[in-house]
Each structure stands twice: as structure tokens, then as C-alpha cells.
Amino acid sequence: MASISMGNPLVYLEKGANDNWLIGSDSREFYLLTKQLYAELTQNNNLKTPLKIIIAEREPIKLIASFIAATAANCQVFLCNPNWVKAEWEQVFNLVKPDLIWGNLPEIDYKKTQKDTREFTPKFTSSLIMIPTGGTSGKIRFAMHTWKNLMASVRGFQQYFSLEQVNSFCILPLYHVSGLMQFMRSFTTGGKLVISTLKLLENGERYEIQPEEFFISLVPTQLQRLLEKPDLTTWLSRFQTALLGGAPAWLELLETSRNYGIRLAPTYGMTETASQIATLKPEEFLAGNNTIGQVLPHAKVVIKGENGEILGTNQTGTISIKADSLALGYYPELFANQEEFQLDDLGFIDENRDLKIVGRNSNKIITGGENVFPNEVEAAILSTQMVEDICVIGLPDSQWGEIVTAIYVPKSSNVNIGNLKIAIEDKLSKFKCPKKWIAVESLPRSVQGKINRQLLQQNYRTEVLTTNQFCVTNE
């Protein structure tokens, strides 16, 4: 049996055994199921290597019970999206080669993958928690975390918001870091937790809670949908804090939220850092601040120049992170630098120590020698309220090298390129304005709201190159 200490999930399980902390669900069922699964895993403790367990449960109680049981039993736990298709599951199985599967998966020839003869170099005495990331780019990876990493994120959140208990209203997937950390905050601090979905909210399910005592976490597309219904907007405005992350939010969305008095807290973080490492407090948001706030106590952000030098206030460069919540690596490899995580994101820290994200270096478009960041162009187009969705990419062009290309979903059939051009001409410099516009019915987004920019780039770039011509520009 695994030893029980404050670093063990079973401590928190026992502390909440008699509490009705899972609102809308059966807390006792969770407790009993977790104990049962833990007993099954630890009845044979002569295993020389930790069991590798894939968890792909659709039912929330089963998922979190499986997660706690497997983590407490010092297993290598792989949280997975049960909605992955067969090709994605084959990719996962070739990488993981699991010993045990909890959940219903599509029919795959597992015989090829069940025996793992690889030597896994890193040796750990505690469980590893693998959280999926990178699936939208076509290659699924797992960020390797430990219980200690995740708890560092929880403690940083508590300290930043000066809280003892954290009550969470979760409508994000529990297998994703954004949903998992909401569970972790409530489970380990003695707080209450609601597990729901956006669809249930839109259908009128509210639960018996006082929103003023709860945090809710949203991605921008979810926030947009909630704001389209007056009753949900009023309900959302009652929450203690509405954390917003997962993808960049456009200015119009922020302004609308502010006008409705929603206590929004834009955040910045990723799977590799066990969710947020910077957050804007709601009071500052309501006062007009449009940054993503200050860095949480468990993390440190450094802005670096092209040669690796540390930049000063208001100087834009690449973002580098040091954090107690930083992942160990991508399974099964450790990060070469365990102390610092170098990102592709560009940003700066202003005179108030607030962090501002400019965009991604890899998404940068160089057109006629000028640098254009898609985030800024997308925000300007969204602010016109003429499009439902937008993604800006660079496509090859014989004259400009690359041209700024807007792939958009129009709000109505009356929206045309001429109207859009006029609407943004006073919002962007001329070189930043799209030269090519492509209307589509929908854009590929993940459940966290992130656009699959790589897929769009690949599809339209391939189309340009296979036709043996560059894009026709309007100038």
C-alpha cells in the first residue's frame, strides 16, 4: 500500500469523506468508488515497475475517482480524451503501451502495443500524471506532472486570491488541465465543486449554489455564447470570479463583459505549467485593465531578447517561465532544462508588473518586411461585430513574401469583403490589413476553444502551392 501523507491524494479523500462537496453529484459514490479502485490497484504490491493506466472515462465521477485512485497507487496515469478518433488512439497506444485501460475506446489492435520493452530512463518514487497537449497540431503529447507539481499550482492560486477554500464551477473537460485543476483546487482545499457542461447551462440547469462564492472557468467561445442569453449573462455576473483562458480573448468580448459587470479574470498558462501562471484580478479588469495581470507566487516570468538577454519594462521579447508547477517533460523524455521553460510566445511586462501577450513568434507573418501578429488583426476584425469567428494566417505571395489572409465566418449573408475592409481601415495600419479574405462556414476549434491554426495553414498553403501560383492580392 502507498504511504499516506499530506502529499498523498488519499488524505484529501478521507478528509472529505462525509462532506457533500460535489454539488449535483453523489460525493459518497465518489468516495466509495475511489476506495474500491485503489484497493484493486494495490492488492498486488509486488510490481517492479509502476502500472501505466489510460483513463478515458466519459462519466465525471468515474474519471476523477479513477484519477485519484491511480495517482495514490503510484501509477503512471495518462488522462485521455474519450472523443479521440481511432487514428489518434493508435498514436497514443504506440506511445504509451498501457498496462490497463479504464474507459470505452474504439476497436484497435492492442496486441501490437501491450508489451513495452523500452527502458524508461527517469525513475520516480511517486506517480506520474500525464496530461494531454498538442492534439490540435496533429501530434498528441503528454506533459509529465507529479502530484507535487499540481499542488504547487493550487497553492499559488490560493495565495494569489487570498483563499482557504476554493469553490469551482467546472464546465471544461476534466481530462484537460483547465478542468483538472478546477477539481484539484476544490478537492484539496475542502471547497465545493460543480461539474456541468455549457449545454446544460444553456438548457436552464443552474444548481443550488450561491455564485458569489464560486469561481467559474471559461474559454472565450463559451463566454461569447453565455453573453448571447440575457438570463445567463445576469447569472454569470453574480460569480465571485470568471477565469478566462485557453485562447486569446478579443477586445469586444472583454468590453461587453465589463459593461455587464462580469468579474472577469483573464489568465495565462498552459498544460506544461499546470494551468495559469499569470492572472488579472477581477477588480482590475472592471477598472479597465486589459492585460493578463501579474504572475502568481509559485512562478516567475522573464522576457528575453533575441540573444537571450533579459529585457526591461515594456520591452517585447520571448517569454521564459520558471515555476514550481512546471512539467518534467513530454512523456517519456525529460526536458533538457528542468529549471526554465522557453516559450514561443512574445510579450512584455509593463510598469505595473502586469504581463501582456503580443502573439506567438511562430505565427508571426512577415509581409513586405513588416511583422504582423494575427492576434491583433483578429481582434480588430471581431470588434466590427460582422463575423462569428476569425483566423488570420500568412500565405505565400510573389510580391510580399507572405500576405495577411483572413479566414472568417460571416455573421450574415449581407457581410462582404468591401464592408469588412471599410470597418477595419481605421483600426489597423495598412500593412496589417488582410489582402486575402476567405469566407467559410466554420473554423476548426478544440473543446478548449483553440483554433487549429496549423491545419488551416497547411490546407490553404498546400492549395496555393499545388495550383503553382501565388495568391492574387488586391493591391
GROMACS .gro file of C-alpha atoms in nm:
model
  475
    1MET     CA    1   0.000   0.000   0.000
    2ALA     CA    2   0.118   0.353  -0.072
    3SER     CA    3   0.219   0.550   0.236
    4ILE     CA    4  -0.031   0.816   0.334
    5SER     CA    5   0.095   1.171   0.387
    6MET     CA    6  -0.020   1.523   0.303
    7GLY     CA    7   0.137   1.462  -0.036
    8ASN     CA    8  -0.097   1.169  -0.096
    9PRO     CA    9  -0.443   1.215  -0.251
   10LEU     CA   10  -0.596   0.971   0.000
   11VAL     CA   11  -0.552   1.228   0.277
   12TYR     CA   12  -0.785   1.468   0.097
   13LEU     CA   13  -1.022   1.186   0.008
   14GLU     CA   14  -1.062   1.089   0.375
   15LYS     CA   15  -1.099   1.450   0.488
   16GLY     CA   16  -1.396   1.497   0.255
   17ALA     CA   17  -1.547   1.152   0.306
   18ASN     CA   18  -1.854   1.280   0.490
   19ASP     CA   19  -1.892   1.614   0.314
   20ASN     CA   20  -2.140   1.685   0.037
   21TRP     CA   21  -1.882   1.877  -0.163
   22LEU     CA   22  -1.976   1.750  -0.511
   23ILE     CA   23  -2.278   1.967  -0.589
   24GLY     CA   24  -2.521   1.795  -0.825
   25SER     CA   25  -2.333   1.464  -0.791
   26ASP     CA   26  -2.301   1.193  -0.526
   27SER     CA   27  -1.999   1.270  -0.308
   28ARG     CA   28  -2.033   0.937  -0.127
   29GLU     CA   29  -2.035   0.748  -0.457
   30PHE     CA   30  -1.709   0.920  -0.549
   31TYR     CA   31  -1.553   0.824  -0.215
   32LEU     CA   32  -1.656   0.458  -0.229
   33LEU     CA   33  -1.560   0.414  -0.594
   34THR     CA   34  -1.218   0.569  -0.536
   35LYS     CA   35  -1.152   0.338  -0.241
   36GLN     CA   36  -1.262   0.037  -0.446
   37LEU     CA   37  -1.037   0.124  -0.740
   38TYR     CA   38  -0.743   0.196  -0.510
   39ALA     CA   39  -0.786  -0.143  -0.343
   40GLU     CA   40  -0.789  -0.316  -0.681
   41LEU     CA   41  -0.465  -0.147  -0.784
   42THR     CA   42  -0.279  -0.213  -0.459
   43GLN     CA   43  -0.388  -0.570  -0.383
   44ASN     CA   44  -0.076  -0.691  -0.564
   45ASN     CA   45   0.207  -0.466  -0.448
   46ASN     CA   46   0.490  -0.679  -0.586
   47LEU     CA   47   0.505  -0.497  -0.916
   48LYS     CA   48   0.862  -0.400  -1.009
   49THR     CA   49   0.753  -0.109  -1.228
   50PRO     CA   50   0.453   0.124  -1.194
   51LEU     CA   51   0.140   0.033  -1.384
   52LYS     CA   52   0.066   0.252  -1.684
   53ILE     CA   53  -0.304   0.333  -1.684
   54ILE     CA   54  -0.502   0.506  -1.957
   55ILE     CA   55  -0.808   0.686  -1.818
   56ALA     CA   56  -1.070   0.772  -2.079
   57GLU     CA   57  -1.388   0.774  -1.873
   58ARG     CA   58  -1.682   0.977  -2.002
   59GLU     CA   59  -1.868   0.988  -1.670
   60PRO     CA   60  -1.715   1.263  -1.448
   61ILE     CA   61  -1.738   1.076  -1.115
   62LYS     CA   62  -1.567   0.771  -1.265
   63LEU     CA   63  -1.299   0.989  -1.418
   64ILE     CA   64  -1.198   1.175  -1.103
   65ALA     CA   65  -1.227   0.859  -0.888
   66SER     CA   66  -1.000   0.674  -1.133
   67PHE     CA   67  -0.755   0.963  -1.133
   68ILE     CA   68  -0.727   0.983  -0.754
   69ALA     CA   69  -0.706   0.605  -0.708
   70ALA     CA   70  -0.435   0.559  -0.972
   71THR     CA   71  -0.234   0.858  -0.850
   72ALA     CA   72  -0.250   0.739  -0.489
   73ALA     CA   73  -0.135   0.392  -0.601
   74ASN     CA   74   0.179   0.543  -0.759
   75CYS     CA   75   0.080   0.456  -1.114
   76GLN     CA   76   0.174   0.631  -1.434
   77VAL     CA   77  -0.159   0.794  -1.513
   78PHE     CA   78  -0.250   0.902  -1.866
   79LEU     CA   79  -0.555   1.127  -1.887
   80CYS     CA   80  -0.713   1.094  -2.232
   81ASN     CA   81  -0.990   1.248  -2.435
   82PRO     CA   82  -1.259   0.981  -2.481
   83ASN     CA   83  -1.364   1.153  -2.803
   84TRP     CA   84  -1.037   1.090  -2.982
   85VAL     CA   85  -1.084   0.903  -3.311
   86LYS     CA   86  -0.921   0.572  -3.398
   87ALA     CA   87  -0.614   0.726  -3.563
   88GLU     CA   88  -0.545   0.938  -3.253
   89TRP     CA   89  -0.588   0.638  -3.023
   90GLU     CA   90  -0.341   0.437  -3.230
   91GLN     CA   91  -0.094   0.721  -3.191
   92VAL     CA   92  -0.148   0.720  -2.813
   93PHE     CA   93  -0.111   0.344  -2.782
   94ASN     CA   94   0.210   0.337  -2.983
   95LEU     CA   95   0.350   0.598  -2.745
   96VAL     CA   96   0.213   0.472  -2.413
   97LYS     CA   97   0.179   0.093  -2.445
   98PRO     CA   98  -0.052   0.077  -2.139
   99ASP     CA   99  -0.093  -0.200  -1.883
  100LEU     CA  100  -0.451  -0.107  -1.801
  101ILE     CA  101  -0.736   0.084  -1.967
  102TRP     CA  102  -1.023   0.246  -1.780
  103GLY     CA  103  -1.291   0.363  -2.022
  104ASN     CA  104  -1.451   0.259  -2.351
  105LEU     CA  105  -1.225   0.301  -2.652
  106PRO     CA  106  -1.278   0.228  -3.023
  107GLU     CA  107  -1.173  -0.113  -3.152
  108ILE     CA  108  -0.796  -0.110  -3.202
  109ASP     CA  109  -0.545  -0.390  -3.239
  110TYR     CA  110  -0.395  -0.351  -2.893
  111LYS     CA  111  -0.178  -0.661  -2.929
  112LYS     CA  112   0.083  -0.459  -3.111
  113THR     CA  113   0.118  -0.218  -2.824
  114GLN     CA  114   0.056  -0.405  -2.500
  115LYS     CA  115   0.416  -0.516  -2.443
  116ASP     CA  116   0.655  -0.233  -2.369
  117THR     CA  117   1.020  -0.337  -2.386
  118ARG     CA  118   1.156   0.017  -2.382
  119GLU     CA  119   1.378   0.130  -2.099
  120PHE     CA  120   1.214   0.429  -1.934
  121THR     CA  121   1.517   0.613  -1.804
  122PRO     CA  122   1.364   0.853  -1.548
  123LYS     CA  123   1.296   0.676  -1.218
  124PHE     CA  124   1.039   0.822  -0.981
  125THR     CA  125   0.918   0.704  -0.641
  126SER     CA  126   0.580   0.875  -0.681
  127SER     CA  127   0.317   0.860  -0.950
  128LEU     CA  128   0.342   1.046  -1.277
  129ILE     CA  129   0.040   1.232  -1.409
  130MET     CA  130   0.034   1.267  -1.787
  131ILE     CA  131  -0.192   1.542  -1.922
  132PRO     CA  132  -0.256   1.558  -2.298
  133THR     CA  133  -0.145   1.857  -2.501
  134GLY     CA  134  -0.071   1.941  -2.860
  135GLY     CA  135  -0.352   1.739  -3.015
  136THR     CA  136  -0.471   2.025  -3.235
  137SER     CA  137  -0.135   2.027  -3.415
  138GLY     CA  138  -0.182   1.667  -3.522
  139LYS     CA  139   0.058   1.514  -3.269
  140ILE     CA  140  -0.067   1.420  -2.924
  141ARG     CA  141   0.185   1.466  -2.644
  142PHE     CA  142   0.160   1.417  -2.271
  143ALA     CA  143   0.309   1.668  -2.029
  144MET     CA  144   0.455   1.474  -1.733
  145HIS     CA  145   0.347   1.612  -1.396
  146THR     CA  146   0.355   1.493  -1.038
  147TRP     CA  147   0.110   1.546  -0.755
  148LYS     CA  148   0.361   1.794  -0.613
  149ASN     CA  149   0.359   1.997  -0.937
  150LEU     CA  150  -0.020   2.019  -0.937
  151MET     CA  151  -0.032   2.111  -0.569
  152ALA     CA  152   0.218   2.395  -0.631
  153SER     CA  153  -0.032   2.540  -0.878
  154VAL     CA  154  -0.314   2.504  -0.625
  155ARG     CA  155  -0.113   2.677  -0.352
  156GLY     CA  156  -0.011   2.959  -0.585
  157PHE     CA  157  -0.377   3.014  -0.675
  158GLN     CA  158  -0.482   3.017  -0.308
  159GLN     CA  159  -0.214   3.266  -0.213
  160TYR     CA  160  -0.281   3.496  -0.508
  161PHE     CA  161  -0.653   3.520  -0.432
  162SER     CA  162  -0.609   3.500  -0.051
  163LEU     CA  163  -0.836   3.197  -0.013
  164GLU     CA  164  -0.855   2.900   0.221
  165GLN     CA  165  -1.120   2.711   0.026
  166VAL     CA  166  -1.179   2.727  -0.349
  167ASN     CA  167  -1.529   2.659  -0.480
  168SER     CA  168  -1.531   2.577  -0.852
  169PHE     CA  169  -1.799   2.559  -1.119
  170CYS     CA  170  -1.644   2.343  -1.390
  171ILE     CA  171  -1.776   2.319  -1.746
  172LEU     CA  172  -1.439   2.235  -1.904
  173PRO     CA  173  -1.318   1.877  -1.973
  174LEU     CA  174  -1.168   1.708  -1.667
  175TYR     CA  175  -0.904   1.532  -1.877
  176HIS     CA  176  -0.772   1.874  -1.983
  177VAL     CA  177  -0.552   2.076  -1.749
  178SER     CA  178  -0.813   2.356  -1.727
  179GLY     CA  179  -1.080   2.119  -1.594
  180LEU     CA  180  -0.847   1.900  -1.389
  181MET     CA  181  -0.708   2.194  -1.193
  182GLN     CA  182  -1.056   2.314  -1.102
  183PHE     CA  183  -1.117   1.973  -0.948
  184MET     CA  184  -0.777   1.982  -0.775
  185ARG     CA  185  -0.840   2.324  -0.619
  186SER     CA  186  -1.173   2.222  -0.467
  187PHE     CA  187  -1.073   1.865  -0.373
  188THR     CA  188  -0.756   1.965  -0.184
  189THR     CA  189  -0.882   2.284  -0.016
  190GLY     CA  190  -1.212   2.150   0.116
  191GLY     CA  191  -1.412   2.354  -0.132
  192LYS     CA  192  -1.724   2.265  -0.326
  193LEU     CA  193  -1.731   2.156  -0.690
  194VAL     CA  194  -1.998   2.161  -0.960
  195ILE     CA  195  -1.927   1.953  -1.272
  196SER     CA  196  -2.151   2.056  -1.560
  197THR     CA  197  -2.143   2.144  -1.931
  198LEU     CA  198  -2.215   2.451  -2.139
  199LYS     CA  199  -2.507   2.269  -2.300
  200LEU     CA  200  -2.670   2.203  -1.961
  201LEU     CA  201  -2.635   2.571  -1.870
  202GLU     CA  202  -2.793   2.678  -2.197
  203ASN     CA  203  -3.077   2.435  -2.128
  204GLY     CA  204  -3.152   2.601  -1.794
  205GLU     CA  205  -2.961   2.390  -1.537
  206ARG     CA  206  -2.829   2.623  -1.262
  207TYR     CA  207  -2.777   2.405  -0.949
  208GLU     CA  208  -2.842   2.510  -0.590
  209ILE     CA  209  -2.541   2.730  -0.529
  210GLN     CA  210  -2.455   3.089  -0.445
  211PRO     CA  211  -2.248   3.200  -0.748
  212GLU     CA  212  -2.092   3.477  -0.536
  213GLU     CA  213  -1.893   3.205  -0.359
  214PHE     CA  214  -1.767   3.028  -0.673
  215PHE     CA  215  -1.502   3.056  -0.942
  216ILE     CA  216  -1.606   2.957  -1.294
  217SER     CA  217  -1.355   2.893  -1.573
  218LEU     CA  218  -1.437   2.966  -1.935
  219VAL     CA  219  -1.277   2.984  -2.277
  220PRO     CA  220  -1.366   3.284  -2.499
  221THR     CA  221  -1.612   3.097  -2.721
  222GLN     CA  222  -1.804   2.979  -2.412
  223LEU     CA  223  -1.813   3.331  -2.271
  224GLN     CA  224  -1.944   3.461  -2.602
  225ARG     CA  225  -2.231   3.209  -2.600
  226LEU     CA  226  -2.324   3.290  -2.240
  227LEU     CA  227  -2.334   3.661  -2.323
  228GLU     CA  228  -2.582   3.596  -2.602
  229LYS     CA  229  -2.850   3.499  -2.346
  230PRO     CA  230  -2.962   3.772  -2.101
  231ASP     CA  231  -3.051   3.530  -1.821
  232LEU     CA  232  -2.711   3.360  -1.843
  233THR     CA  233  -2.536   3.697  -1.856
  234THR     CA  234  -2.709   3.803  -1.535
  235TRP     CA  235  -2.626   3.470  -1.372
  236LEU     CA  236  -2.262   3.493  -1.478
  237SER     CA  237  -2.229   3.845  -1.338
  238ARG     CA  238  -2.301   3.705  -0.990
  239PHE     CA  239  -1.989   3.485  -0.978
  240GLN     CA  240  -1.704   3.567  -0.743
  241THR     CA  241  -1.465   3.539  -1.040
  242ALA     CA  242  -1.491   3.418  -1.400
  243LEU     CA  243  -1.148   3.293  -1.507
  244LEU     CA  244  -1.091   3.330  -1.881
  245GLY     CA  245  -0.820   3.141  -2.067
  246GLY     CA  246  -0.740   2.876  -2.325
  247ALA     CA  247  -0.723   3.119  -2.616
  248PRO     CA  248  -0.680   3.497  -2.668
  249ALA     CA  249  -0.993   3.700  -2.599
  250TRP     CA  250  -1.088   3.978  -2.839
  251LEU     CA  251  -1.134   4.335  -2.715
  252GLU     CA  252  -1.507   4.348  -2.796
  253LEU     CA  253  -1.568   4.041  -2.578
  254LEU     CA  254  -1.379   4.200  -2.289
  255GLU     CA  255  -1.564   4.529  -2.323
  256THR     CA  256  -1.904   4.359  -2.335
  257SER     CA  257  -1.820   4.158  -2.022
  258ARG     CA  258  -1.704   4.473  -1.846
  259ASN     CA  259  -2.023   4.659  -1.939
  260TYR     CA  260  -2.229   4.379  -1.781
  261GLY     CA  261  -2.022   4.392  -1.464
  262ILE     CA  262  -1.884   4.041  -1.504
  263ARG     CA  263  -1.591   3.984  -1.270
  264LEU     CA  264  -1.364   3.852  -1.541
  265ALA     CA  265  -1.008   3.738  -1.470
  266PRO     CA  266  -0.813   3.680  -1.794
  267THR     CA  267  -0.543   3.420  -1.735
  268TYR     CA  268  -0.225   3.295  -1.897
  269GLY     CA  269  -0.096   2.942  -1.861
  270MET     CA  270  -0.064   2.607  -2.033
  271THR     CA  271  -0.063   2.234  -1.976
  272GLU     CA  272   0.311   2.243  -1.914
  273THR     CA  273   0.267   2.481  -1.619
  274ALA     CA  274  -0.040   2.305  -1.468
  275SER     CA  275  -0.269   2.588  -1.579
  276GLN     CA  276  -0.233   2.956  -1.504
  277ILE     CA  277   0.086   3.131  -1.401
  278ALA     CA  278  -0.049   3.484  -1.451
  279THR     CA  279  -0.398   3.621  -1.383
  280LEU     CA  280  -0.565   3.960  -1.383
  281LYS     CA  281  -0.773   4.017  -1.071
  282PRO     CA  282  -1.139   4.099  -1.145
  283GLU     CA  283  -1.127   4.438  -0.970
  284GLU     CA  284  -0.851   4.546  -1.209
  285PHE     CA  285  -1.039   4.410  -1.508
  286LEU     CA  286  -1.351   4.609  -1.418
  287ALA     CA  287  -1.132   4.918  -1.380
  288GLY     CA  288  -1.029   4.888  -1.746
  289ASN     CA  289  -0.709   4.684  -1.735
  290ASN     CA  290  -0.673   4.467  -2.049
  291THR     CA  291  -0.355   4.279  -1.959
  292ILE     CA  292  -0.346   3.929  -1.813
  293GLY     CA  293  -0.232   4.058  -1.477
  294GLN     CA  294   0.055   3.965  -1.254
  295VAL     CA  295   0.247   3.644  -1.212
  296LEU     CA  296   0.126   3.405  -0.941
  297PRO     CA  297   0.351   3.339  -0.637
  298HIS     CA  298   0.464   2.992  -0.749
  299ALA     CA  299   0.600   3.119  -1.081
  300LYS     CA  300   0.839   3.369  -1.235
  301VAL     CA  301   0.827   3.516  -1.587
  302VAL     CA  302   1.130   3.658  -1.766
  303ILE     CA  303   1.125   3.841  -2.101
  304LYS     CA  304   1.427   3.768  -2.319
  305GLY     CA  305   1.570   3.928  -2.633
  306GLU     CA  306   1.699   3.760  -2.949
  307ASN     CA  307   2.036   3.685  -2.791
  308GLY     CA  308   1.893   3.557  -2.465
  309GLU     CA  309   1.943   3.880  -2.273
  310ILE     CA  310   1.686   3.974  -2.010
  311LEU     CA  311   1.477   4.270  -2.123
  312GLY     CA  312   1.341   4.552  -1.914
  313THR     CA  313   1.000   4.711  -1.863
  314ASN     CA  314   0.780   4.744  -2.173
  315GLN     CA  315   1.034   4.567  -2.394
  316THR     CA  316   0.885   4.291  -2.609
  317GLY     CA  317   1.061   3.955  -2.629
  318THR     CA  318   1.011   3.582  -2.585
  319ILE     CA  319   0.857   3.458  -2.261
  320SER     CA  320   1.052   3.226  -2.034
  321ILE     CA  321   0.893   3.064  -1.728
  322LYS     CA  322   1.026   2.926  -1.403
  323ALA     CA  323   0.759   2.761  -1.189
  324ASP     CA  324   0.717   2.504  -0.914
  325SER     CA  325   0.430   2.368  -1.124
  326LEU     CA  326   0.641   2.314  -1.436
  327ALA     CA  327   0.611   1.974  -1.602
  328LEU     CA  328   0.908   1.737  -1.603
  329GLY     CA  329   0.894   1.688  -1.980
  330TYR     CA  330   0.692   1.525  -2.255
  331TYR     CA  331   0.645   1.153  -2.198
  332PRO     CA  332   0.875   0.968  -2.194
  333GLU     CA  333   1.152   1.232  -2.224
  334LEU     CA  334   1.257   1.483  -1.961
  335PHE     CA  335   1.306   1.848  -2.052
  336ALA     CA  336   1.673   1.923  -2.111
  337ASN     CA  337   1.635   2.233  -1.894
  338GLN     CA  338   1.437   2.146  -1.582
  339GLU     CA  339   1.469   2.496  -1.438
  340GLU     CA  340   1.325   2.709  -1.717
  341PHE     CA  341   1.062   2.668  -1.989
  342GLN     CA  342   1.124   2.872  -2.303
  343LEU     CA  343   0.806   2.957  -2.493
  344ASP     CA  344   0.724   3.065  -2.845
  345ASP     CA  345   0.501   3.340  -2.706
  346LEU     CA  346   0.604   3.705  -2.727
  347GLY     CA  347   0.512   3.962  -2.467
  348PHE     CA  348   0.628   4.228  -2.224
  349ILE     CA  349   0.589   4.329  -1.860
  350ASP     CA  350   0.466   4.683  -1.807
  351GLU     CA  351   0.548   4.936  -1.536
  352ASN     CA  352   0.276   4.787  -1.310
  353ARG     CA  353   0.433   4.439  -1.340
  354ASP     CA  354   0.138   4.322  -1.548
  355LEU     CA  355   0.206   4.075  -1.828
  356LYS     CA  356   0.089   4.149  -2.182
  357ILE     CA  357   0.094   3.885  -2.457
  358VAL     CA  358   0.165   4.013  -2.809
  359GLY     CA  359   0.138   3.687  -3.003
  360ARG     CA  360   0.329   3.374  -3.099
  361ASN     CA  361   0.662   3.404  -3.272
  362SER     CA  362   0.583   3.103  -3.492
  363ASN     CA  363   0.251   3.260  -3.600
  364LYS     CA  364   0.416   3.589  -3.694
  365ILE     CA  365   0.354   3.694  -4.054
  366ILE     CA  366   0.634   3.879  -4.234
  367THR     CA  367   0.482   4.075  -4.520
  368GLY     CA  368   0.691   4.319  -4.721
  369GLY     CA  369   0.947   4.318  -4.438
  370GLU     CA  370   0.689   4.413  -4.174
  371ASN     CA  371   0.593   4.193  -3.878
  372VAL     CA  372   0.223   4.122  -3.829
  373PHE     CA  373   0.080   3.930  -3.533
  374PRO     CA  374  -0.251   3.752  -3.602
  375ASN     CA  375  -0.395   3.826  -3.256
  376GLU     CA  376  -0.409   4.199  -3.325
  377VAL     CA  377  -0.568   4.161  -3.669
  378GLU     CA  378  -0.823   3.905  -3.541
  379ALA     CA  379  -0.923   4.135  -3.253
  380ALA     CA  380  -0.979   4.426  -3.492
  381ILE     CA  381  -1.198   4.216  -3.723
  382LEU     CA  382  -1.401   4.071  -3.435
  383SER     CA  383  -1.463   4.421  -3.299
  384THR     CA  384  -1.660   4.503  -3.616
  385GLN     CA  385  -1.927   4.252  -3.499
  386MET     CA  386  -1.959   4.140  -3.861
  387VAL     CA  387  -1.802   3.796  -3.817
  388GLU     CA  388  -1.878   3.500  -3.592
  389ASP     CA  389  -1.526   3.361  -3.598
  390ILE     CA  390  -1.189   3.451  -3.747
  391CYS     CA  391  -0.839   3.315  -3.801
  392VAL     CA  392  -0.559   3.514  -3.961
  393ILE     CA  393  -0.267   3.335  -4.127
  394GLY     CA  394   0.011   3.415  -4.373
  395LEU     CA  395   0.009   3.267  -4.724
  396PRO     CA  396   0.294   3.277  -4.979
  397ASP     CA  397   0.293   3.565  -5.226
  398SER     CA  398   0.542   3.651  -5.501
  399GLN     CA  399   0.540   4.024  -5.426
  400TRP     CA  400   0.511   4.042  -5.049
  401GLY     CA  401   0.668   3.711  -4.943
  402GLU     CA  402   0.359   3.645  -4.734
  403ILE     CA  403   0.021   3.811  -4.738
  404VAL     CA  404  -0.210   3.856  -4.442
  405THR     CA  405  -0.506   3.623  -4.501
  406ALA     CA  406  -0.832   3.633  -4.306
  407ILE     CA  407  -1.038   3.313  -4.288
  408TYR     CA  408  -1.370   3.413  -4.140
  409VAL     CA  409  -1.726   3.306  -4.063
  410PRO     CA  410  -1.963   3.593  -4.158
  411LYS     CA  411  -2.247   3.674  -3.923
  412SER     CA  412  -2.491   3.710  -4.209
  413SER     CA  413  -2.516   3.683  -4.585
  414ASN     CA  414  -2.505   4.063  -4.603
  415VAL     CA  415  -2.145   4.074  -4.487
  416ASN     CA  416  -1.900   4.119  -4.774
  417ILE     CA  417  -1.530   4.187  -4.812
  418GLY     CA  418  -1.587   4.552  -4.902
  419ASN     CA  419  -1.777   4.616  -4.578
  420LEU     CA  420  -1.510   4.440  -4.373
  421LYS     CA  421  -1.227   4.639  -4.531
  422ILE     CA  422  -1.400   4.967  -4.457
  423ALA     CA  423  -1.479   4.860  -4.099
  424ILE     CA  424  -1.115   4.796  -4.007
  425GLU     CA  425  -0.933   5.064  -4.206
  426ASP     CA  426  -0.910   5.295  -3.905
  427LYS     CA  427  -0.823   5.012  -3.665
  428LEU     CA  428  -0.507   4.874  -3.829
  429SER     CA  429  -0.207   5.002  -4.019
  430LYS     CA  430  -0.236   4.937  -4.391
  431PHE     CA  431   0.025   4.660  -4.396
  432LYS     CA  432  -0.165   4.472  -4.123
  433CYS     CA  433  -0.495   4.466  -4.311
  434PRO     CA  434  -0.574   4.135  -4.484
  435LYS     CA  435  -0.509   4.128  -4.857
  436LYS     CA  436  -0.695   3.800  -4.899
  437TRP     CA  437  -1.032   3.713  -4.742
  438ILE     CA  438  -1.178   3.362  -4.733
  439ALA     CA  439  -1.535   3.307  -4.610
  440VAL     CA  440  -1.608   2.967  -4.454
  441GLU     CA  441  -1.899   2.807  -4.267
  442SER     CA  442  -1.693   2.718  -3.958
  443LEU     CA  443  -1.339   2.709  -3.824
  444PRO     CA  444  -1.181   2.402  -3.663
  445ARG     CA  445  -1.164   2.457  -3.286
  446SER     CA  446  -1.077   2.228  -2.998
  447VAL     CA  447  -1.308   2.186  -2.698
  448GLN     CA  448  -1.092   2.443  -2.519
  449GLY     CA  449  -1.171   2.697  -2.790
  450LYS     CA  450  -0.832   2.696  -2.962
  451ILE     CA  451  -0.833   2.728  -3.340
  452ASN     CA  452  -0.640   2.459  -3.525
  453ARG     CA  453  -0.427   2.720  -3.696
  454GLN     CA  454  -0.177   2.462  -3.819
  455LEU     CA  455  -0.446   2.274  -4.011
  456LEU     CA  456  -0.574   2.590  -4.179
  457GLN     CA  457  -0.220   2.697  -4.263
  458GLN     CA  458  -0.143   2.358  -4.412
  459ASN     CA  459  -0.464   2.329  -4.614
  460TYR     CA  460  -0.457   2.675  -4.772
  461ARG     CA  461  -0.080   2.684  -4.822
  462THR     CA  462  -0.100   2.345  -4.995
  463GLU     CA  463  -0.380   2.477  -5.215
  464VAL     CA  464  -0.167   2.776  -5.317
  465LEU     CA  465   0.142   2.568  -5.390
  466THR     CA  466  -0.034   2.283  -5.576
  467THR     CA  467  -0.200   2.530  -5.813
  468ASN     CA  468   0.152   2.656  -5.893
  469GLN     CA  469   0.053   3.014  -5.829
  470PHE     CA  470   0.069   3.264  -5.551
  471CYS     CA  471  -0.231   3.435  -5.400
  472VAL     CA  472  -0.380   3.719  -5.601
  473THR     CA  473  -0.352   4.034  -5.395
  474ASN     CA  474  -0.584   4.332  -5.404
  475GLU     CA  475  -0.311   4.596  -5.420
   0.00000   0.00000   0.00000
